[in-house]
Coordinates of C-alpha atoms and ligand atoms in Angstrom, one line a residue:
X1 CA 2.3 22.6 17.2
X2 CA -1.5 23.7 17.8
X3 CA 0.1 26.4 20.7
X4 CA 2.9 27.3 18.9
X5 CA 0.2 28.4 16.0
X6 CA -1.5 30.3 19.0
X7 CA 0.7 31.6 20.4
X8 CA 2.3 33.0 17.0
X9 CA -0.8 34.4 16.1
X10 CA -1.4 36.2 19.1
X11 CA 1.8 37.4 20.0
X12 CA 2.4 38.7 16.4
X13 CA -1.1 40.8 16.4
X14 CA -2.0 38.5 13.4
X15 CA -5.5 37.5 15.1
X16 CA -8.0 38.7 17.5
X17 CA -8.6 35.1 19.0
X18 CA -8.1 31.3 18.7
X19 CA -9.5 28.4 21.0
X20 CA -7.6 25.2 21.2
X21 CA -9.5 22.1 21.7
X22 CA -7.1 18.9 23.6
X23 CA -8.6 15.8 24.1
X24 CA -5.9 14.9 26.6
X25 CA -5.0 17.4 29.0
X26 CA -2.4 15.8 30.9
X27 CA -0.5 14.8 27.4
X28 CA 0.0 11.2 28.3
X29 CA 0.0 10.1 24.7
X30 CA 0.9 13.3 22.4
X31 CA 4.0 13.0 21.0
X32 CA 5.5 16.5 22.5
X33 CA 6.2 14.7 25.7
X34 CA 7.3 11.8 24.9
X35 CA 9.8 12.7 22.5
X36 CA 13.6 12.7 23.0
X37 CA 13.8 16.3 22.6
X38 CA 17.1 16.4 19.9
X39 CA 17.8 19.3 18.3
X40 CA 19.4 19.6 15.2
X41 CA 20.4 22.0 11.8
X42 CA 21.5 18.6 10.2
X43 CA 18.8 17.9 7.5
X44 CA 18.8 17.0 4.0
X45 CA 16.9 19.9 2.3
X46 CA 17.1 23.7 3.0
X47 CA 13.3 24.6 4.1
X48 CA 14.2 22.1 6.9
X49 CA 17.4 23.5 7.5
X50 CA 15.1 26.6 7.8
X51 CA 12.7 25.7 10.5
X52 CA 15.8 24.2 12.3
X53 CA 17.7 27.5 12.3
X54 CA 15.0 29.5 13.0
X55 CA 13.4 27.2 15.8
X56 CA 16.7 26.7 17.8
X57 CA 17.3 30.5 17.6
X58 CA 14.1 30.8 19.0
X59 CA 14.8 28.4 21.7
X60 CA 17.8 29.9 22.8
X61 CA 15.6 33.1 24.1
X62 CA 12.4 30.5 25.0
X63 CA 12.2 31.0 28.6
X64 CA 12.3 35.0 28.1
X65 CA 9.9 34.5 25.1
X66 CA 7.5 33.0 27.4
X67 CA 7.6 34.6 30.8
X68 CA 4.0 35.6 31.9
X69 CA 3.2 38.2 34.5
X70 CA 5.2 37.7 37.4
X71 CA 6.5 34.0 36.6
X72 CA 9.2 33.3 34.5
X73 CA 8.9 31.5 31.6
X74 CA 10.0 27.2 31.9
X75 CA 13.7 26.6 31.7
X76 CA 13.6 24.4 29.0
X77 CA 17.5 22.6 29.6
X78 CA 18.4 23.4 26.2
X79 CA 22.2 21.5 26.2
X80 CA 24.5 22.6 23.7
X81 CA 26.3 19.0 23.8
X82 CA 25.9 18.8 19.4
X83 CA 24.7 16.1 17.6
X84 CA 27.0 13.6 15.7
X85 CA 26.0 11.3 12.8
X86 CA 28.7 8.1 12.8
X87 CA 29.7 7.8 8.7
X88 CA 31.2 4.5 7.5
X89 CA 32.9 3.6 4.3
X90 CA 29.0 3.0 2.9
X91 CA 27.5 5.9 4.4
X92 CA 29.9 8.5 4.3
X93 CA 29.9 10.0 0.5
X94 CA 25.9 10.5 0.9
X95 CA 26.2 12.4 4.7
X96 CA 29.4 14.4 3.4
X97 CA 27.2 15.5 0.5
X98 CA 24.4 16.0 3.2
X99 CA 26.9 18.5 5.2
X100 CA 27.6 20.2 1.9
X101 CA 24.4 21.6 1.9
X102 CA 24.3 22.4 5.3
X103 CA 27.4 24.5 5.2
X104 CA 25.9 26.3 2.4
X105 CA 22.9 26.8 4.4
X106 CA 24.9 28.3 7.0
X107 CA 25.1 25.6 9.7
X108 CA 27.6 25.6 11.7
X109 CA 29.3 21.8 12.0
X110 CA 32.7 20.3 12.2
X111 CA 33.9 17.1 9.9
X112 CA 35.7 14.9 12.4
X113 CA 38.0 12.2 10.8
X114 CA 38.7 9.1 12.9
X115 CA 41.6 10.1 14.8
X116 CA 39.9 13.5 16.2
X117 CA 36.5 11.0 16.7
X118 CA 38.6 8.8 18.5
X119 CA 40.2 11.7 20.9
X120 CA 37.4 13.7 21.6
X121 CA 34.6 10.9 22.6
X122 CA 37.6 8.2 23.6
X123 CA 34.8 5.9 24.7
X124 CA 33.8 5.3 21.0
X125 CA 34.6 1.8 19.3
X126 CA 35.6 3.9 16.0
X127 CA 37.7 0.8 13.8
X128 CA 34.8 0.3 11.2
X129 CA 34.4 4.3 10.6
X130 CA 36.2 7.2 8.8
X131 CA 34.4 9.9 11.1
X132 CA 31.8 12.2 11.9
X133 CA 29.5 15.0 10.9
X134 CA 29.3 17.0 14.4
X135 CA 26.3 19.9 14.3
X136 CA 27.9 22.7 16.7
X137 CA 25.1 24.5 17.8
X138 CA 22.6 21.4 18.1
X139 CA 21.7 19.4 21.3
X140 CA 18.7 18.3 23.1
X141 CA 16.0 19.9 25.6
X142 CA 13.1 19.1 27.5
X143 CA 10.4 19.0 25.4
X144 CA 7.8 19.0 27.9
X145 CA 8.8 22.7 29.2
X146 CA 8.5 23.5 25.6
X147 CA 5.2 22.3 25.4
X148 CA 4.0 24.0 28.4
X149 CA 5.8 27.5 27.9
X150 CA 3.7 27.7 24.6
X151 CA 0.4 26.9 26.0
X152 CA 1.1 29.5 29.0
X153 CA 1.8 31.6 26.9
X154 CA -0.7 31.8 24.3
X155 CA -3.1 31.4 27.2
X156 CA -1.7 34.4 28.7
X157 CA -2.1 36.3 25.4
X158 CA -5.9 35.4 25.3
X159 CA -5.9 31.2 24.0
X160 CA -8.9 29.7 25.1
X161 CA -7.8 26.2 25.9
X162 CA -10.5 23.7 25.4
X163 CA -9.9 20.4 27.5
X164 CA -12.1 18.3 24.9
X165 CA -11.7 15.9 21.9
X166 CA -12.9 18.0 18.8
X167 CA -15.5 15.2 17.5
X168 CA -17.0 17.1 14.4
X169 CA -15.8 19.7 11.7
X170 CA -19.1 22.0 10.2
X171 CA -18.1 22.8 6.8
X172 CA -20.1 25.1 4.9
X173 CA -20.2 25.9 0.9
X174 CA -16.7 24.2 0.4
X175 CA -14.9 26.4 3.8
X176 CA -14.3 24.9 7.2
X177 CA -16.7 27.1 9.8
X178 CA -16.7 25.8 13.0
X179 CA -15.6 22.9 15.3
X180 CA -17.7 20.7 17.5
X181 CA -16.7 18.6 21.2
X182 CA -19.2 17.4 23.5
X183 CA -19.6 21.0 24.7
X184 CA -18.4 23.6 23.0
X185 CA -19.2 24.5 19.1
X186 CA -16.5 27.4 18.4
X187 CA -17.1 29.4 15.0
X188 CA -14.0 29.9 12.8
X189 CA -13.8 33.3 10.8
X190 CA -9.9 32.9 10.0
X191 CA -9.0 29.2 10.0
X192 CA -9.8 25.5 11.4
X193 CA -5.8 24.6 12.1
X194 CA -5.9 20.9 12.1
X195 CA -2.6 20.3 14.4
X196 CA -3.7 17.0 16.0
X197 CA 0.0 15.2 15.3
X198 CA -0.6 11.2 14.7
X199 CA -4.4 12.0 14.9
X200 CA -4.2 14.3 12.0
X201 CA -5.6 12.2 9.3
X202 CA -8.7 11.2 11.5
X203 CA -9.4 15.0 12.4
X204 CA -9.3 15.8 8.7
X205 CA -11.5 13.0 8.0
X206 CA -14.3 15.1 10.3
X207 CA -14.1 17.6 8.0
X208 CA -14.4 14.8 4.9
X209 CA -11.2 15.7 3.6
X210 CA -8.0 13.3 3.4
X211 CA -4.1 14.3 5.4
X212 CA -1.4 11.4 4.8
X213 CA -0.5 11.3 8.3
X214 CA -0.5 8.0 10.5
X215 CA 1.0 6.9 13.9
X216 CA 4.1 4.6 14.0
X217 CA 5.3 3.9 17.4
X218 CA 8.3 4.3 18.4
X219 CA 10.6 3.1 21.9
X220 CA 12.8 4.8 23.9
X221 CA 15.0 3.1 27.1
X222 CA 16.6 4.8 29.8
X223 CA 19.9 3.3 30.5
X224 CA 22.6 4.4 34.1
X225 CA 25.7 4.1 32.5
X226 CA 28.7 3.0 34.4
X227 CA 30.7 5.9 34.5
X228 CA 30.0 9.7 33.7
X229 CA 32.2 10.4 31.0
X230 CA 28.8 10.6 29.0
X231 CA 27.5 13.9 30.4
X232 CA 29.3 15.5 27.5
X233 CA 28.3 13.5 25.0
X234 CA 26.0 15.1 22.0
X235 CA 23.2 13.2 20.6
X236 CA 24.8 10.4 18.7
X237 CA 23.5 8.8 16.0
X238 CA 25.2 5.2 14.6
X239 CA 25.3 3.8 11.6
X240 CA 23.1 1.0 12.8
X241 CA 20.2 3.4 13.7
X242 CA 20.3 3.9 17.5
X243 CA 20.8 6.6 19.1
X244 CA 22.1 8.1 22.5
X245 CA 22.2 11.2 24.3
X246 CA 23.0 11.7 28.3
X247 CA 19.9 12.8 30.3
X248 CA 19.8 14.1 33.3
X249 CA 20.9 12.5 37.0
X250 CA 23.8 10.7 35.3
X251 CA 21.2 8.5 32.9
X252 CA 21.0 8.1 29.1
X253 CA 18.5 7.8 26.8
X254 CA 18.7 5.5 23.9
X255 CA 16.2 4.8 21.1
X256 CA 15.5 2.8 17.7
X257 CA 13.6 3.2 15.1
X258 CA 12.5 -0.2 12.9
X259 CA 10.6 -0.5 10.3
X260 CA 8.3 -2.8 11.4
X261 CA 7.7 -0.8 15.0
X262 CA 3.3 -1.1 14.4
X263 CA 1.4 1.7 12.7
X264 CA -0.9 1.9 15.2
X265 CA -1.8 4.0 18.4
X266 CA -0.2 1.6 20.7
X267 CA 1.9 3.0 23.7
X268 CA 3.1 -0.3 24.8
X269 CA 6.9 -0.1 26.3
X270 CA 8.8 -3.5 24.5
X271 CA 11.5 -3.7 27.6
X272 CA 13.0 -7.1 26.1
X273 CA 13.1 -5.8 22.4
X274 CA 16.2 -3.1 23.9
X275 CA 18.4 -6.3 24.9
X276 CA 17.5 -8.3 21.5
X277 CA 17.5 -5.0 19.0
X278 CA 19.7 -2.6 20.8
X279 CA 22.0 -3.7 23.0
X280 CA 24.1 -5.9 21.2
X281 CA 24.9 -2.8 18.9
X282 CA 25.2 -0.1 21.6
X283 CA 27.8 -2.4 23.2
X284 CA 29.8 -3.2 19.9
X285 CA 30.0 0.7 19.9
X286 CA 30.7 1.6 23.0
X287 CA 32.1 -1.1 24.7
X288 CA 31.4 0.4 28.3
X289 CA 28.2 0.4 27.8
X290 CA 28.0 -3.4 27.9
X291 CA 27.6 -2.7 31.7
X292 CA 25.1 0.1 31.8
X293 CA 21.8 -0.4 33.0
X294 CA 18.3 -0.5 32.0
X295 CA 16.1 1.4 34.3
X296 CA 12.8 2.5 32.2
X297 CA 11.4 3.5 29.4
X298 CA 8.4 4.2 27.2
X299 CA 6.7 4.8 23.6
X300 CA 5.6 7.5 21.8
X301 CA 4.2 8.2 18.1
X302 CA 5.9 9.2 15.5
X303 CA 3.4 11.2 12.8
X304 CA 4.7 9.9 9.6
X305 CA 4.1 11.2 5.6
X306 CA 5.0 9.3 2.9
X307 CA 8.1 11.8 2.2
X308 CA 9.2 11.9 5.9
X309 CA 8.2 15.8 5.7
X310 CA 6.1 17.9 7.7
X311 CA 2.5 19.1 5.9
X312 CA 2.3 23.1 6.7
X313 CA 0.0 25.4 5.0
X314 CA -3.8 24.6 3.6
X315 CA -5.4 22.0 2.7
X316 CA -6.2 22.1 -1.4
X317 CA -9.6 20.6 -1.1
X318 CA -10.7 22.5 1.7
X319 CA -10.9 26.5 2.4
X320 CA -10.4 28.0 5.5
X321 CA -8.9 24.6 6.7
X322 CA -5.4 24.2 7.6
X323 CA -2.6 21.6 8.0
X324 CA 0.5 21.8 10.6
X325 CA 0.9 17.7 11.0
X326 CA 3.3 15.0 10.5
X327 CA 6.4 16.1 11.8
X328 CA 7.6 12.4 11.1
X329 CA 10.2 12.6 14.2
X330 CA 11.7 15.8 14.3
X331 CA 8.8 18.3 15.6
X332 CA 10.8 19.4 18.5
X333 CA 13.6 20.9 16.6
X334 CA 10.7 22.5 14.1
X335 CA 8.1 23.8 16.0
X336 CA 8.9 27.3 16.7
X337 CA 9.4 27.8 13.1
X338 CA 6.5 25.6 11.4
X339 CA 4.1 27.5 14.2
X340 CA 5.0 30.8 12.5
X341 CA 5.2 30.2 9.0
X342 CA 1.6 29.2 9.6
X343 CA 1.0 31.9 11.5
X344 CA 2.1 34.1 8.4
X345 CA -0.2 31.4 6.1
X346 CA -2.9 31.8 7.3
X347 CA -3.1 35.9 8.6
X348 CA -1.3 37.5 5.6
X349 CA -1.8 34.6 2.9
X350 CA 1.7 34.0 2.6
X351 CA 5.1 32.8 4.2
X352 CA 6.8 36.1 5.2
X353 CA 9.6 34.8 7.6
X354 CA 10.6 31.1 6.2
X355 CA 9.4 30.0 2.9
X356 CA 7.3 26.7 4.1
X357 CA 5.4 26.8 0.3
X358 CA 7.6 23.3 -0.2
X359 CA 5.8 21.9 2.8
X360 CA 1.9 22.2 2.0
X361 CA -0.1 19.0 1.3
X362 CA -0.5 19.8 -2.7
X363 CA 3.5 18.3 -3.3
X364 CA 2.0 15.1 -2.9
X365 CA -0.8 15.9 -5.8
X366 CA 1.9 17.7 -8.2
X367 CA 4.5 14.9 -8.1
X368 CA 7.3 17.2 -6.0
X369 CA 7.5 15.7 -2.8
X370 CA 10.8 15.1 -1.7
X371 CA 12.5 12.7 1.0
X372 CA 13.8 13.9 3.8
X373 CA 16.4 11.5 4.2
X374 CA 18.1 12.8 7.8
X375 CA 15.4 11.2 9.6
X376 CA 16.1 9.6 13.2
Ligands
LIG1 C1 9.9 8.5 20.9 C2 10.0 9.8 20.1 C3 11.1 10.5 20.0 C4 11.2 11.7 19.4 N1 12.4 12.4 19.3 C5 12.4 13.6 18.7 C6 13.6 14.3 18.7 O1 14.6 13.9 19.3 N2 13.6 15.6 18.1 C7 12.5 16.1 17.5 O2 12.5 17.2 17.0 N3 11.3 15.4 17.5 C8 11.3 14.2 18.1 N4 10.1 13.4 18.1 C9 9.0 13.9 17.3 C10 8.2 15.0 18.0 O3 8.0 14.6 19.3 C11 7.0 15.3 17.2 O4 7.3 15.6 15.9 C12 6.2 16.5 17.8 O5 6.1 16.4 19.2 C13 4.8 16.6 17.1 O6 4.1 17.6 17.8 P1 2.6 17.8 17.5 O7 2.1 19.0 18.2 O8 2.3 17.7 16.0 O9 1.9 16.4 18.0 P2 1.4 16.1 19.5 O10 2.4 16.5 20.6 O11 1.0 14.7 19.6 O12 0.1 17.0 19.7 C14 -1.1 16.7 19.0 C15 -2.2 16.9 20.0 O13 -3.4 16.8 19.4 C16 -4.3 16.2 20.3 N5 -5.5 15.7 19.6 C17 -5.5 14.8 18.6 N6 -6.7 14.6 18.1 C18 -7.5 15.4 18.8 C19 -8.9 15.7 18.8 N7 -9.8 15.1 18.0 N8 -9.4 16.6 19.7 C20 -8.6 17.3 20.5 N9 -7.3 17.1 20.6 C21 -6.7 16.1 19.7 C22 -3.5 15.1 21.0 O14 -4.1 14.7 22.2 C23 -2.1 15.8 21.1 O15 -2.0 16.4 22.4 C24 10.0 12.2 18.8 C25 8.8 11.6 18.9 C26 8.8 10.4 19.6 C27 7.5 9.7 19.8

């Protein structure tokens, strides 16, 4: 998020400069690189719909977007395999509703009934469901590439990239002036952009304010499947909770989210939890599977809100300090679009492009947050 703010306010001539403080420079913890990089339009309200369309438009032209002199930009693999929620007798009526929306929204999905489930992924168990919701133009990507064609870029536009943990916030007369690391204090005349993902909430504590954001963590597994009828699979999601999507050199990845994975900034892989948690139901839905193997894996953090919503815009007890946090899961598929809505926020004092006004932290004040109930 913090150089896809940069980069849209330098590229869009909204600001002179901006200095971007990382406390780990070879992103072994933030969440960008560990994430499973899915890509989807299938949300349940229609700003999110919004930063989806926007952000996956903006990721079909990324590697042009961010070529620098004389190097192309990073191929960021974006697969156009789709993405396919499983519905059941019990889920169905909700996600059908769900797809409502999204067709009015103008995404572009298919609603598969058994029999066309059953024929066009043939290695589905499909006897307990009555179909699919299949997003057409969805898929996955690296989200690595991503991370580091936006920093390149907004470096190459004039970022100053600060390999330091921001330790202190100066705030002055109610207004967020300047931040501190071990060796740099940098003055802010436009905005302090707080877009430290899990970490959010302690940044905004330096600057004595409060952002509902905390760490969950979350596992992933890489699995060799027996056979490579997967390539062509799209990012699947079962009624049980766990996901798959093919990844590249003939693997898979496969992930879970539980409600008890810890709150906590722990990065600690659970290899044994995928046989207990996981298996048993990847193998009851696709049978083949019950031979794949495990090869790897790791954890990342999820930066969760209480409404499962991203917090864009500023913070309503602090001026001159802003929010672009706690992207609960699905910052991949976001971040073009949430980088320049608060871009627009904080340059021209409003959203120009998408209409993020739903996402700023005062919803949780008023009373009108709202669940995001597509969440992965
Ligand atoms: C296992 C997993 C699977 C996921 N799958 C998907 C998916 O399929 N699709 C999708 O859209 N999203 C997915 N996500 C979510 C997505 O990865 C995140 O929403 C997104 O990457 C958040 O980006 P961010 O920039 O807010 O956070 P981060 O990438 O974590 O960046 C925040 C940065 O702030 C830095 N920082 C924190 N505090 C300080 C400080 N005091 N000083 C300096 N630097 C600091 C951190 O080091 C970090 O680099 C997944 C996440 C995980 C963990």
């Amino acid at each position: 998020m913090g150089p896809s703010v940069a980069y849209h306010l330098l590229s869009q001539g909204l600001c002179e400069s901006v200095a971007l403080f990382e406390q780990d420079p070879v992103h072994l913890h933030s969440s960008t690189g560990l994430s499973a990089g899915g890509i989807r339009h299938l949300f349940s309200s229609a700003v999110n719909i919004a930063l989806a369309t926007y952000s996956v438009k903006f990721y079909e032209g990324f590697s042009e977007a961010m070529a620098t002199d004389g190097d192309p930009g990073p191929d960021v693999a974006f697969r156009r395999n789709g993405y396919l929620f499983l519905l059941t007798p019990q889920n169905a009526q909700a996600l059908l509703r769900r797809a409502d929306l999204q067709e009015r929204e103008g995404v572009a999905l298919e609603r598969l009934d058994a029999s066309a489930l059953k024929k066009r992924f043939p290695e589905l168990e499909t006897a307990d469901l009555v179909g699919g919701i299949f997003g057409l133009r969805d898929g996955f990507l690296d989200p690595y590439q991503v991370m580091r064609g936006f920093s390149q870029k907004a470096q190459e536009l004039g970022a100053q990239f600060i390999s330091e943990r921001a330790e202190a916030i100066e705030v002055e007369a109610g207004r967020a002036v300047a931040v501190r690391s071990q060796g740099w204090r940098v003055g802010a005349r436009l905005a302090v952009v707080d877009a430290a993902g899990a970490w959010a909430g302690e940044v905004a504590r330096m600057a004595g304010v409060e952002v509902p954001v905390v760490p969950q963590s979350r596992q992933i597994y890489q699995v060799v499947p027996p056979s490579s009828a997967f390539d062509r699979y799209p990012l699947t999601i079962d009624p049980s909770g766990f996901y798959f999507r093919p990844e590249t050199g003939g693997r898979m990845l496969v992930g879970k989210s539980f409600s008890d994975d810890p709150r906590e900034f722990v990065w600690d892989w659970k290899r044994s939890l995928f046989a207990d948690a996981i298996w048993p139901d990847l193998a009851a839905r696709v049978p083949v599977l019950e031979n794949a193997r495990l090869e790897s894996g790791w954890a990342g953090l999820y930066e969760v809100t209480p409404d499962d919503n991203a917090i864009i815009g500023p913070h309503p007890d602090l001026q001159q300090f802003y929010v672009i946090a706690g992207f609960s899961g699905h910052g991949m598929m976001q971040g073009p679009a949430a980088g320049l809505a608060l871009a627009e926020r904080i340059a021209l004092g409003s959203y120009r492009t998408i209409d993020a006004s739903g996402l700023e932290l005062r919803r949780f004040a008023e009373g009108r947050e709202s669940r995001e109930d597509a969440v992965v």
